[in-house]
Short mmCIF file of C-alpha atoms in Angstrom, two decimals:
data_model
loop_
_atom_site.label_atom_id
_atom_site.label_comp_id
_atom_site.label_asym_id
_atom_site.label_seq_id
_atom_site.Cartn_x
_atom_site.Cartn_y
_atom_site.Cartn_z
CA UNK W 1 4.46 27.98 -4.31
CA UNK W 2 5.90 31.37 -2.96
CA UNK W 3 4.52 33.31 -0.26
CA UNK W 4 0.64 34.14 -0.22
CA UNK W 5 0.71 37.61 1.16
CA UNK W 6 -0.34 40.62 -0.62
CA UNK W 7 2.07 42.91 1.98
CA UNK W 8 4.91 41.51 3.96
CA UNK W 9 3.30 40.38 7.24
CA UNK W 10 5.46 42.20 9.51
CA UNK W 11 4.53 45.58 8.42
CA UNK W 12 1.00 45.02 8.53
CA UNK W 13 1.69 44.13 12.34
CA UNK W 14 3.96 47.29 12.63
CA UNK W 15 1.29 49.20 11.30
CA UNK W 16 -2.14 47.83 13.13
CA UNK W 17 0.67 48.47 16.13
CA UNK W 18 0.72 51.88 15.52
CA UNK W 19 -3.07 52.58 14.45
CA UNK W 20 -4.79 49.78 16.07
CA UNK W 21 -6.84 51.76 18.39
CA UNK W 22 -7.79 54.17 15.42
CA UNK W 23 -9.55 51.29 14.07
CA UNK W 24 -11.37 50.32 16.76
CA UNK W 25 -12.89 53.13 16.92
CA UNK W 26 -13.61 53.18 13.77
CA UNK W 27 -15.33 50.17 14.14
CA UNK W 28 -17.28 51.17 17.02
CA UNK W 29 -18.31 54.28 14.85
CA UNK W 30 -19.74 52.37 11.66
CA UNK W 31 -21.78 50.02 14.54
CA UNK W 32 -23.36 53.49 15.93
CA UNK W 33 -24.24 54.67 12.20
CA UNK W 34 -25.22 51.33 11.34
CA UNK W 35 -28.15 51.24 14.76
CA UNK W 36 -28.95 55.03 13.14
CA UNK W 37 -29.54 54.35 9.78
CA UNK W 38 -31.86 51.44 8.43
CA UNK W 39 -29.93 48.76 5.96
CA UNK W 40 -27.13 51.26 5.01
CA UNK W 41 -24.31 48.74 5.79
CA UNK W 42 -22.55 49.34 2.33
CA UNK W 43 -22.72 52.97 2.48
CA UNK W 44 -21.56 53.21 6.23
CA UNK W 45 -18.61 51.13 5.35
CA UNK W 46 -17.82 52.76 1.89
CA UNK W 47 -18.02 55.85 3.98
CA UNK W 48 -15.64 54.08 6.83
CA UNK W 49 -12.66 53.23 4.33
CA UNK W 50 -12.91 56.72 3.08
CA UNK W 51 -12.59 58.37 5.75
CA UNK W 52 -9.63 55.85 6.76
CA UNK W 53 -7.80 56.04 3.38
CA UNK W 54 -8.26 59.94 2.53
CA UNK W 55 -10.25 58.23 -1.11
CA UNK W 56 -13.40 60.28 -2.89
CA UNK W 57 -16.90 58.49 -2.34
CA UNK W 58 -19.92 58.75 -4.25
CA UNK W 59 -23.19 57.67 -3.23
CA UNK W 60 -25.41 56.50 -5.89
CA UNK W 61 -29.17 56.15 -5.24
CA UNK W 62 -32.33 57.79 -5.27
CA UNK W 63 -33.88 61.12 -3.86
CA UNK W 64 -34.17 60.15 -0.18
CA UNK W 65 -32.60 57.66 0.73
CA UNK W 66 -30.44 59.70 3.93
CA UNK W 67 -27.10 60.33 1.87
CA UNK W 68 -26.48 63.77 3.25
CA UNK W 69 -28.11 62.30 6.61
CA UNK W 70 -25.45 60.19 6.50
CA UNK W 71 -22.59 62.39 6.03
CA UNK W 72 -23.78 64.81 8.77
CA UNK W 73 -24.50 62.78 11.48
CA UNK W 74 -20.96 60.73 10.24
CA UNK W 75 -19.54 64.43 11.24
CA UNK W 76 -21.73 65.09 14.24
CA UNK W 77 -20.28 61.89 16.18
CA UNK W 78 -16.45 63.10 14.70
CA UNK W 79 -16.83 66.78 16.40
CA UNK W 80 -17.05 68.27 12.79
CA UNK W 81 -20.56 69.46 13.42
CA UNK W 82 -22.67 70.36 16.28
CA UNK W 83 -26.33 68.96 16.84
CA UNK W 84 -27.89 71.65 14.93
CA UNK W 85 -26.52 70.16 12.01
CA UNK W 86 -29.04 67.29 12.76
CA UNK W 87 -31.99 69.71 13.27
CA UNK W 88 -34.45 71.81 10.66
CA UNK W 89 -34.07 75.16 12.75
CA UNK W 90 -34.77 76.96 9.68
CA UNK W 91 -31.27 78.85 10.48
CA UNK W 92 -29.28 76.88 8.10
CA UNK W 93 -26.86 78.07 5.07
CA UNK W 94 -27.47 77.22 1.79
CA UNK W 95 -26.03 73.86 2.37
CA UNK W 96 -28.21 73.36 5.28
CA UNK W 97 -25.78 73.65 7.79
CA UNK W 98 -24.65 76.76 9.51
CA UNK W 99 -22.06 79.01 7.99
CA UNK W 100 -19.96 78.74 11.36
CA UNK W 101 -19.36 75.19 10.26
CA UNK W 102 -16.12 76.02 8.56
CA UNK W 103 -14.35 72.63 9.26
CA UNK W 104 -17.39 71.41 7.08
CA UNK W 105 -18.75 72.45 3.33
CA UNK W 106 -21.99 70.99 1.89
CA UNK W 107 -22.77 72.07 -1.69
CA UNK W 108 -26.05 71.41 -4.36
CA UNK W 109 -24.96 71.93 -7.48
CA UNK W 110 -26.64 72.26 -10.69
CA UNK W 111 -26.07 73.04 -14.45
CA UNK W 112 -26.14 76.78 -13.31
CA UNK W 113 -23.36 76.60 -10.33
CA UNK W 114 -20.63 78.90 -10.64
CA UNK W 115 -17.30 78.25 -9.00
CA UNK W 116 -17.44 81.03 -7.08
CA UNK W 117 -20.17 79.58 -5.28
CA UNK W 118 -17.75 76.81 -3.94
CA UNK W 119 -14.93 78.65 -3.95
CA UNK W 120 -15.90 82.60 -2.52
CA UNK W 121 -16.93 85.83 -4.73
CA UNK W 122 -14.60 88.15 -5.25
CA UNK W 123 -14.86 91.47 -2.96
CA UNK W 124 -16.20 94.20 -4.39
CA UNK W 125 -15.30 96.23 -1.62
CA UNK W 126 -11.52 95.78 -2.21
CA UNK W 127 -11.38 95.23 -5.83
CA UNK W 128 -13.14 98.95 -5.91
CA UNK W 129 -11.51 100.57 -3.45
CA UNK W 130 -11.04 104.53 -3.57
CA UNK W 131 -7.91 104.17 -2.48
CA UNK W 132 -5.69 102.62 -5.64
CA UNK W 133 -3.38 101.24 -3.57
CA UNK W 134 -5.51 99.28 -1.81
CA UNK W 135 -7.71 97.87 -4.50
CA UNK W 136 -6.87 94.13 -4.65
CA UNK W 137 -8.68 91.42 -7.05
CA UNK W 138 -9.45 88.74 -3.86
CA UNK W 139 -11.82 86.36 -2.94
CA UNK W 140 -13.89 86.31 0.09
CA UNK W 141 -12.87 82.63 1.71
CA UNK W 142 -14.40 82.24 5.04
CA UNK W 143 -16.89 79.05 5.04
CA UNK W 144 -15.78 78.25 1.52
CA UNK W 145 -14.97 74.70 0.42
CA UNK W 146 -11.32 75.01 0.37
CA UNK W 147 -11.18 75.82 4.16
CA UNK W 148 -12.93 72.42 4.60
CA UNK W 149 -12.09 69.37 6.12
CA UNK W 150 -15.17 67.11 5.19
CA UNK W 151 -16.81 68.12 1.95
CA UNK W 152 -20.39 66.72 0.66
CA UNK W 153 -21.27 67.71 -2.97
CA UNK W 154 -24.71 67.15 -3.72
CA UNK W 155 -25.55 66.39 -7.88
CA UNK W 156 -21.84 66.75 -8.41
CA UNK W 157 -22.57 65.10 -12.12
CA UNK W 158 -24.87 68.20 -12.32
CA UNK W 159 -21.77 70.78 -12.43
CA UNK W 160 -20.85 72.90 -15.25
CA UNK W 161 -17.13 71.82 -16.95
CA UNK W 162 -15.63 74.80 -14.87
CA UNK W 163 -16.38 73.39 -11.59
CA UNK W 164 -15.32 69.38 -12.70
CA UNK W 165 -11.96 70.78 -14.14
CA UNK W 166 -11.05 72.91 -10.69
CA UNK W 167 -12.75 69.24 -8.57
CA UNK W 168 -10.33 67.12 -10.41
CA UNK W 169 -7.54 69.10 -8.90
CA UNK W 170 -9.07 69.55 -5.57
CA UNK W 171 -9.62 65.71 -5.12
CA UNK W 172 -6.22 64.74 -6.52
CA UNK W 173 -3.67 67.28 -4.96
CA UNK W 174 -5.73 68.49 -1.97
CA UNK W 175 -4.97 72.09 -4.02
CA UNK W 176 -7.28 74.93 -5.57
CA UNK W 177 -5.99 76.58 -8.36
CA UNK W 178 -7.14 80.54 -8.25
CA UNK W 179 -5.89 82.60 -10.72
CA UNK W 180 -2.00 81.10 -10.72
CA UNK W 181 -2.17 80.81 -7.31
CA UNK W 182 -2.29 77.44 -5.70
CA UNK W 183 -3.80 76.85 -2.56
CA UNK W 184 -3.21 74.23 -0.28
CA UNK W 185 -6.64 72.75 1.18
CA UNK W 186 -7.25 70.81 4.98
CA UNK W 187 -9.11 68.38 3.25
CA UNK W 188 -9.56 64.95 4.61
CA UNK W 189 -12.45 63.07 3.25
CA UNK W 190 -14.74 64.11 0.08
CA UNK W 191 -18.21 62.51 -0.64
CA UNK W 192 -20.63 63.28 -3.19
CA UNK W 193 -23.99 62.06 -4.08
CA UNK W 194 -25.62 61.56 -7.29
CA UNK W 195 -29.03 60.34 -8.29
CA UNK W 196 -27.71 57.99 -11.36
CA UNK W 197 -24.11 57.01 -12.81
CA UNK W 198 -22.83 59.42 -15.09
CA UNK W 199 -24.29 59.07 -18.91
CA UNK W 200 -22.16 61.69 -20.42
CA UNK W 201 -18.72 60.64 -21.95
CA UNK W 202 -17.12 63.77 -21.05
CA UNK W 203 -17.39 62.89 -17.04
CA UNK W 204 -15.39 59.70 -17.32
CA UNK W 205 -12.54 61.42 -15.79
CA UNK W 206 -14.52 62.81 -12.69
CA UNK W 207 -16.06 59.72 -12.02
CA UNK W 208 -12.86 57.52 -12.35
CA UNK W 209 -11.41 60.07 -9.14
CA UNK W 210 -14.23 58.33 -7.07
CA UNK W 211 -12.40 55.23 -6.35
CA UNK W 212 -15.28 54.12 -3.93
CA UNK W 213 -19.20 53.87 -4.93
CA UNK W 214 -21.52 52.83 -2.72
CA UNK W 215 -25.34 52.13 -4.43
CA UNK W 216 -28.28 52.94 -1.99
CA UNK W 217 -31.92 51.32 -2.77
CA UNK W 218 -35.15 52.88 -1.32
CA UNK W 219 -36.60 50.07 0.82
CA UNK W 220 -39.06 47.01 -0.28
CA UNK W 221 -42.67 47.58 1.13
CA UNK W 222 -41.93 44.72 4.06
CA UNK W 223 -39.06 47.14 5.46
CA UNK W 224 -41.04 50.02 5.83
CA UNK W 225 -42.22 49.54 9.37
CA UNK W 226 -38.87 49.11 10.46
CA UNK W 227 -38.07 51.98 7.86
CA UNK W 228 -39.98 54.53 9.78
CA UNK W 229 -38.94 53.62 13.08
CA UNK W 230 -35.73 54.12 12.49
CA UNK W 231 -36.25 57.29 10.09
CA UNK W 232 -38.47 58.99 12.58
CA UNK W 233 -35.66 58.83 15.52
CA UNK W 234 -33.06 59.37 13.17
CA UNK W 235 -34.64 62.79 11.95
CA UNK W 236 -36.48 63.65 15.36
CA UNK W 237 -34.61 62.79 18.51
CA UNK W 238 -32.06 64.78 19.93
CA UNK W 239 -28.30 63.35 19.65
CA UNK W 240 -26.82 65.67 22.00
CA UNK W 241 -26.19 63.11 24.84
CA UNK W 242 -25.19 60.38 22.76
CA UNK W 243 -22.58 62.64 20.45
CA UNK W 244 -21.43 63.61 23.93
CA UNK W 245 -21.03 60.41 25.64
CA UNK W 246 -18.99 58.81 21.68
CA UNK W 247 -17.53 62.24 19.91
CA UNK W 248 -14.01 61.17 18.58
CA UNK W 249 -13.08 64.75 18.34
CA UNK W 250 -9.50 64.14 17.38
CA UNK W 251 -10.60 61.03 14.43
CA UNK W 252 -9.95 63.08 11.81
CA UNK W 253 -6.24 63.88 12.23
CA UNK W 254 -5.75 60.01 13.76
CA UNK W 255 -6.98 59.15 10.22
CA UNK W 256 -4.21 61.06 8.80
CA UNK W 257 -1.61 60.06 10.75
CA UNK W 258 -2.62 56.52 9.29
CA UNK W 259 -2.16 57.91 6.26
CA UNK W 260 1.51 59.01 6.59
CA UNK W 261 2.30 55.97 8.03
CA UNK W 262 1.67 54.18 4.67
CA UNK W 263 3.33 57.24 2.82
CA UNK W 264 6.07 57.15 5.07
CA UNK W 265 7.01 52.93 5.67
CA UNK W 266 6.26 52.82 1.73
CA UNK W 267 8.94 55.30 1.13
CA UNK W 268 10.83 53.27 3.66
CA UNK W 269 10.83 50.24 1.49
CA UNK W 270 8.95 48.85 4.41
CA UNK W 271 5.12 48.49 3.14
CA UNK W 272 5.64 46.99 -0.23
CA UNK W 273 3.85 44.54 -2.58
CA UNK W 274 5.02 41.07 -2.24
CA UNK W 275 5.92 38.69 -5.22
CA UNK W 276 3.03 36.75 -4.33
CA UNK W 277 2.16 33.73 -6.65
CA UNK W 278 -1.56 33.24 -4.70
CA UNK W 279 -3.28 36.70 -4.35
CA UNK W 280 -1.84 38.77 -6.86
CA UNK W 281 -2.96 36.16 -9.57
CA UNK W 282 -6.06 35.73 -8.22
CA UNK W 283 -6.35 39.43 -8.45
CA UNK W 284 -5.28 39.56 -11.96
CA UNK W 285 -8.36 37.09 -12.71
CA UNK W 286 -10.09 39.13 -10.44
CA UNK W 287 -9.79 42.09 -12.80
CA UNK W 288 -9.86 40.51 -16.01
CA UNK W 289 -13.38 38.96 -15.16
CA UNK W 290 -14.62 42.66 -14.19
CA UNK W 291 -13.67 44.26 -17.54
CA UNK W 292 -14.85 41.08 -19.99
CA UNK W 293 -18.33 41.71 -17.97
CA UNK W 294 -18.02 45.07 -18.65
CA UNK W 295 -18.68 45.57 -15.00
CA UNK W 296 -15.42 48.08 -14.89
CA UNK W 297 -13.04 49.50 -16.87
CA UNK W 298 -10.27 49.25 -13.93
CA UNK W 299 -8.13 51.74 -14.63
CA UNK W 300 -4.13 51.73 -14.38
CA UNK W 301 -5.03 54.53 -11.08
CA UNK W 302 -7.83 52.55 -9.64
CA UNK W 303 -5.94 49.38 -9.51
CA UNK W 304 -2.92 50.94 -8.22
CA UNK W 305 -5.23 52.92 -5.44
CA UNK W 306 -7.69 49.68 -4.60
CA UNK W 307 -4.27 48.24 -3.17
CA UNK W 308 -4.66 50.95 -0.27
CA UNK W 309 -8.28 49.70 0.07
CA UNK W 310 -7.17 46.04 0.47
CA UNK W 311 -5.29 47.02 3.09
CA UNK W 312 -7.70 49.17 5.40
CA UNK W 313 -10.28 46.35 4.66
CA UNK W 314 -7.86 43.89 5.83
CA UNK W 315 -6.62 46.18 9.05
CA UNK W 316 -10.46 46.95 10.30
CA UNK W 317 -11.06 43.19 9.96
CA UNK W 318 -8.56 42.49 11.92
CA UNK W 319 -9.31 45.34 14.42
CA UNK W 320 -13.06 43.75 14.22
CA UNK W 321 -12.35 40.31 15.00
CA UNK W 322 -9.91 41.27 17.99
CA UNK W 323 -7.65 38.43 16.17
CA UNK W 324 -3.84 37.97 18.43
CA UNK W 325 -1.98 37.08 15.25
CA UNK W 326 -0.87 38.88 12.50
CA UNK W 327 -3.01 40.89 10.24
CA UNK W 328 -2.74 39.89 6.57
CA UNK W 329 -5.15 40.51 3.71
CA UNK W 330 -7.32 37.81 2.58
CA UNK W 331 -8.92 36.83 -0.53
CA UNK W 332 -12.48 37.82 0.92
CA UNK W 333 -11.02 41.37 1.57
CA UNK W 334 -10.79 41.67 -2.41
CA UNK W 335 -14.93 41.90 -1.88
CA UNK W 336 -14.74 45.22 -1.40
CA UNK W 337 -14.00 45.80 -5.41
CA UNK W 338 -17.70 44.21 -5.76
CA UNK W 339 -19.15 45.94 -3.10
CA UNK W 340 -17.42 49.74 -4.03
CA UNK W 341 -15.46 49.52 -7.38
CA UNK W 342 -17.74 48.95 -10.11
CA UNK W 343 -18.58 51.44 -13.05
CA UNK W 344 -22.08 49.70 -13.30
CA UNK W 345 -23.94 47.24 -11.37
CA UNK W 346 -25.80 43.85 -12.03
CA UNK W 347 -26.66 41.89 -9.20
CA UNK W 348 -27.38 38.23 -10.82
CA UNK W 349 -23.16 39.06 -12.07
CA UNK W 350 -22.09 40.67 -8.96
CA UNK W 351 -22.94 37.76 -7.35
CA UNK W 352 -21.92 35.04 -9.20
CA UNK W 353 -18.63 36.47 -9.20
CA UNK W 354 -18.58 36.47 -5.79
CA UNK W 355 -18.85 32.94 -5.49
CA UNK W 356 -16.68 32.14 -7.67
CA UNK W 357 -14.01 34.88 -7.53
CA UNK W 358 -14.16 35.22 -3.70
CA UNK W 359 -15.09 31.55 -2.94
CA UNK W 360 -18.53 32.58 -0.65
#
């Protein structure tokens, strides 16, 4: 039969070792975004395994429906952003959140964006210079996205080729390219938001870098009481206290830690993919199935990257159930390429696959 393991057992328990009280916590934070935000599960825990796996998110739904909410208030609890972020004070940046936010960059882009916008202007003030020697062709950085740690891009689909072409390289390499110069960026996590799935052919590439989607719905008529409730604290009450009494000011570089622990034991020889004869040909039907549905593509790189996703579903499961074994992954942790790896979405298919491919 050979072994049903997708990674050897004993590195999965070396590593929930090592990071096991990362995940907790961020457990405990998808619970407190989860009581914020009314039937947001998927998004909250698209937005989780982001966060824990350093992958691009996009949110696809409708005008409204609390996507940048979301982000912010995923920031405020982190120590990215203070409780102003949360407020209308009117004093806000063109992002909506105040330019001393640098650890933070939130973006609306349109046809009509230029990447300096992102990126900084250049400064006038140096570039014409009286003095020759001092005249120097440089940007103007401070508060710009590649000083940020968490990035939001609003409408990314909306951006002109110039600004795709220099994202594909940001998400990728963690680098800006400016003018032969290349940059390296702090950045952690990167979610975007879009109203629809891309239509145009040319933006296959940019939306193939967004390993995880998570769909949002505006609410069914029964929800709405229970809609408003929640919306109205949500947007009116004041978080201070409760950001102060949860912040997980350090998350972030926790996060990335668990992230060079997989870089590092994989290098190791440690965290590899077993010859399994149960999971990996499961996963092969898996696949297969997606594609003759025409439900995704599956690309060479978003196989090869859903393998970290398996893995941090698998690990917060684990960290979830407070299970004393072992942590392995599971054929019902494969549900997360139904719930945040499809091109398109049909629920009567979704769900039938489910059933079948995932056995619930």
């Amino acid at each position: 039969m050979g072994c049903r393991e997708l990674f050897e057992r004993k590195a999965l328990t070396k590593l929930y070792a090592q990071h096991g009280d990362t995940l907790k916590s961020l457990n405990e934070l998808e619970n407190k975004l989860n009581a914020r935000f009314f039937r947001m599960e998927n998004a909250v825990h698209a937005l989780i395994l982001a966060a824990l796996t350093g992958e691009a998110l996009v949110m696809i739904g409708p005008p409204g429906t609390a996507k940048s909410r979301l982000i912010r208030s995923f920031c405020n609890l982190t120590g990215i952003l203070g409780d102003s972020a949360l407020q209308n004070t009117g004093n806000a940046g063109p992002g909506g959140v105040d330019a001393k936010e640098e650890r933070y960059f939130e973006y609306l882009l349109t046809q009509f964006t230029e990447p300096s916008e992102l990126f900084g202007f250049f400064d006038l003030g140096k570039l014409f210079s009286a003095n020759a020697q001092d005249r120097a062709f440089e940007r103007q950085t401070e508060g710009m996205m590649q000083k940020a740690e968490v990035v939001f891009l609003d409408e990314v689909f909306n951006a002109s080729s110039a600004i795709l072409n220099a994202l594909l390289t940001f998400m990728n390499e963690r680098k800006f390219h400016d003018r032969g110069k290349i940059v390296r960026t702090p950045l952690r996590l990167l979610v975007s938001a879009t109203n629809h799935t891309p239509r145009e052919e040319g933006l296959g590439a940019v939306y193939d870098r967004f390993l995880l989607r998570a769909r949002l719905t505006e609410a069914q008529v029964d929800d709405l009481e229970t809609l408003m409730r929640m919306g109205w604290n949500e947007t009116h009450a004041t978080h201070g206290a409760v950001a102060d009494a949860t912040v997980m000011k350090d998350l972030l570089n926790h996060l990335h830690r668990y992230q060079t622990d997989v870089d590092a034991m994989t290098n190791a020889g440690e965290l590899t993919l077993q010859d399994d004869k149960g999971l990996i040909l499961h996963l092969k039907d898996f696949v297969a199935t997606l594609r003759r549905a025409e439900l995704s593509r599956m690309s060479n790189r978003r196989i090869v990257k859903f393998m970290g996703i398996f893995l941090a579903e698998a690990l917060l499961r684990h960290a979830r159930a407070g299970q004393a074994g072992p942590p392995e992954v599971e054929r019902r942790d494969l549900q997360v390429l139904l719930d945040f790896g499809l091109d398109t979405y049909d629920d009567g298919i979704v769900s039938r696959l489910r059933e079948h491919l995932i056995g619930r």
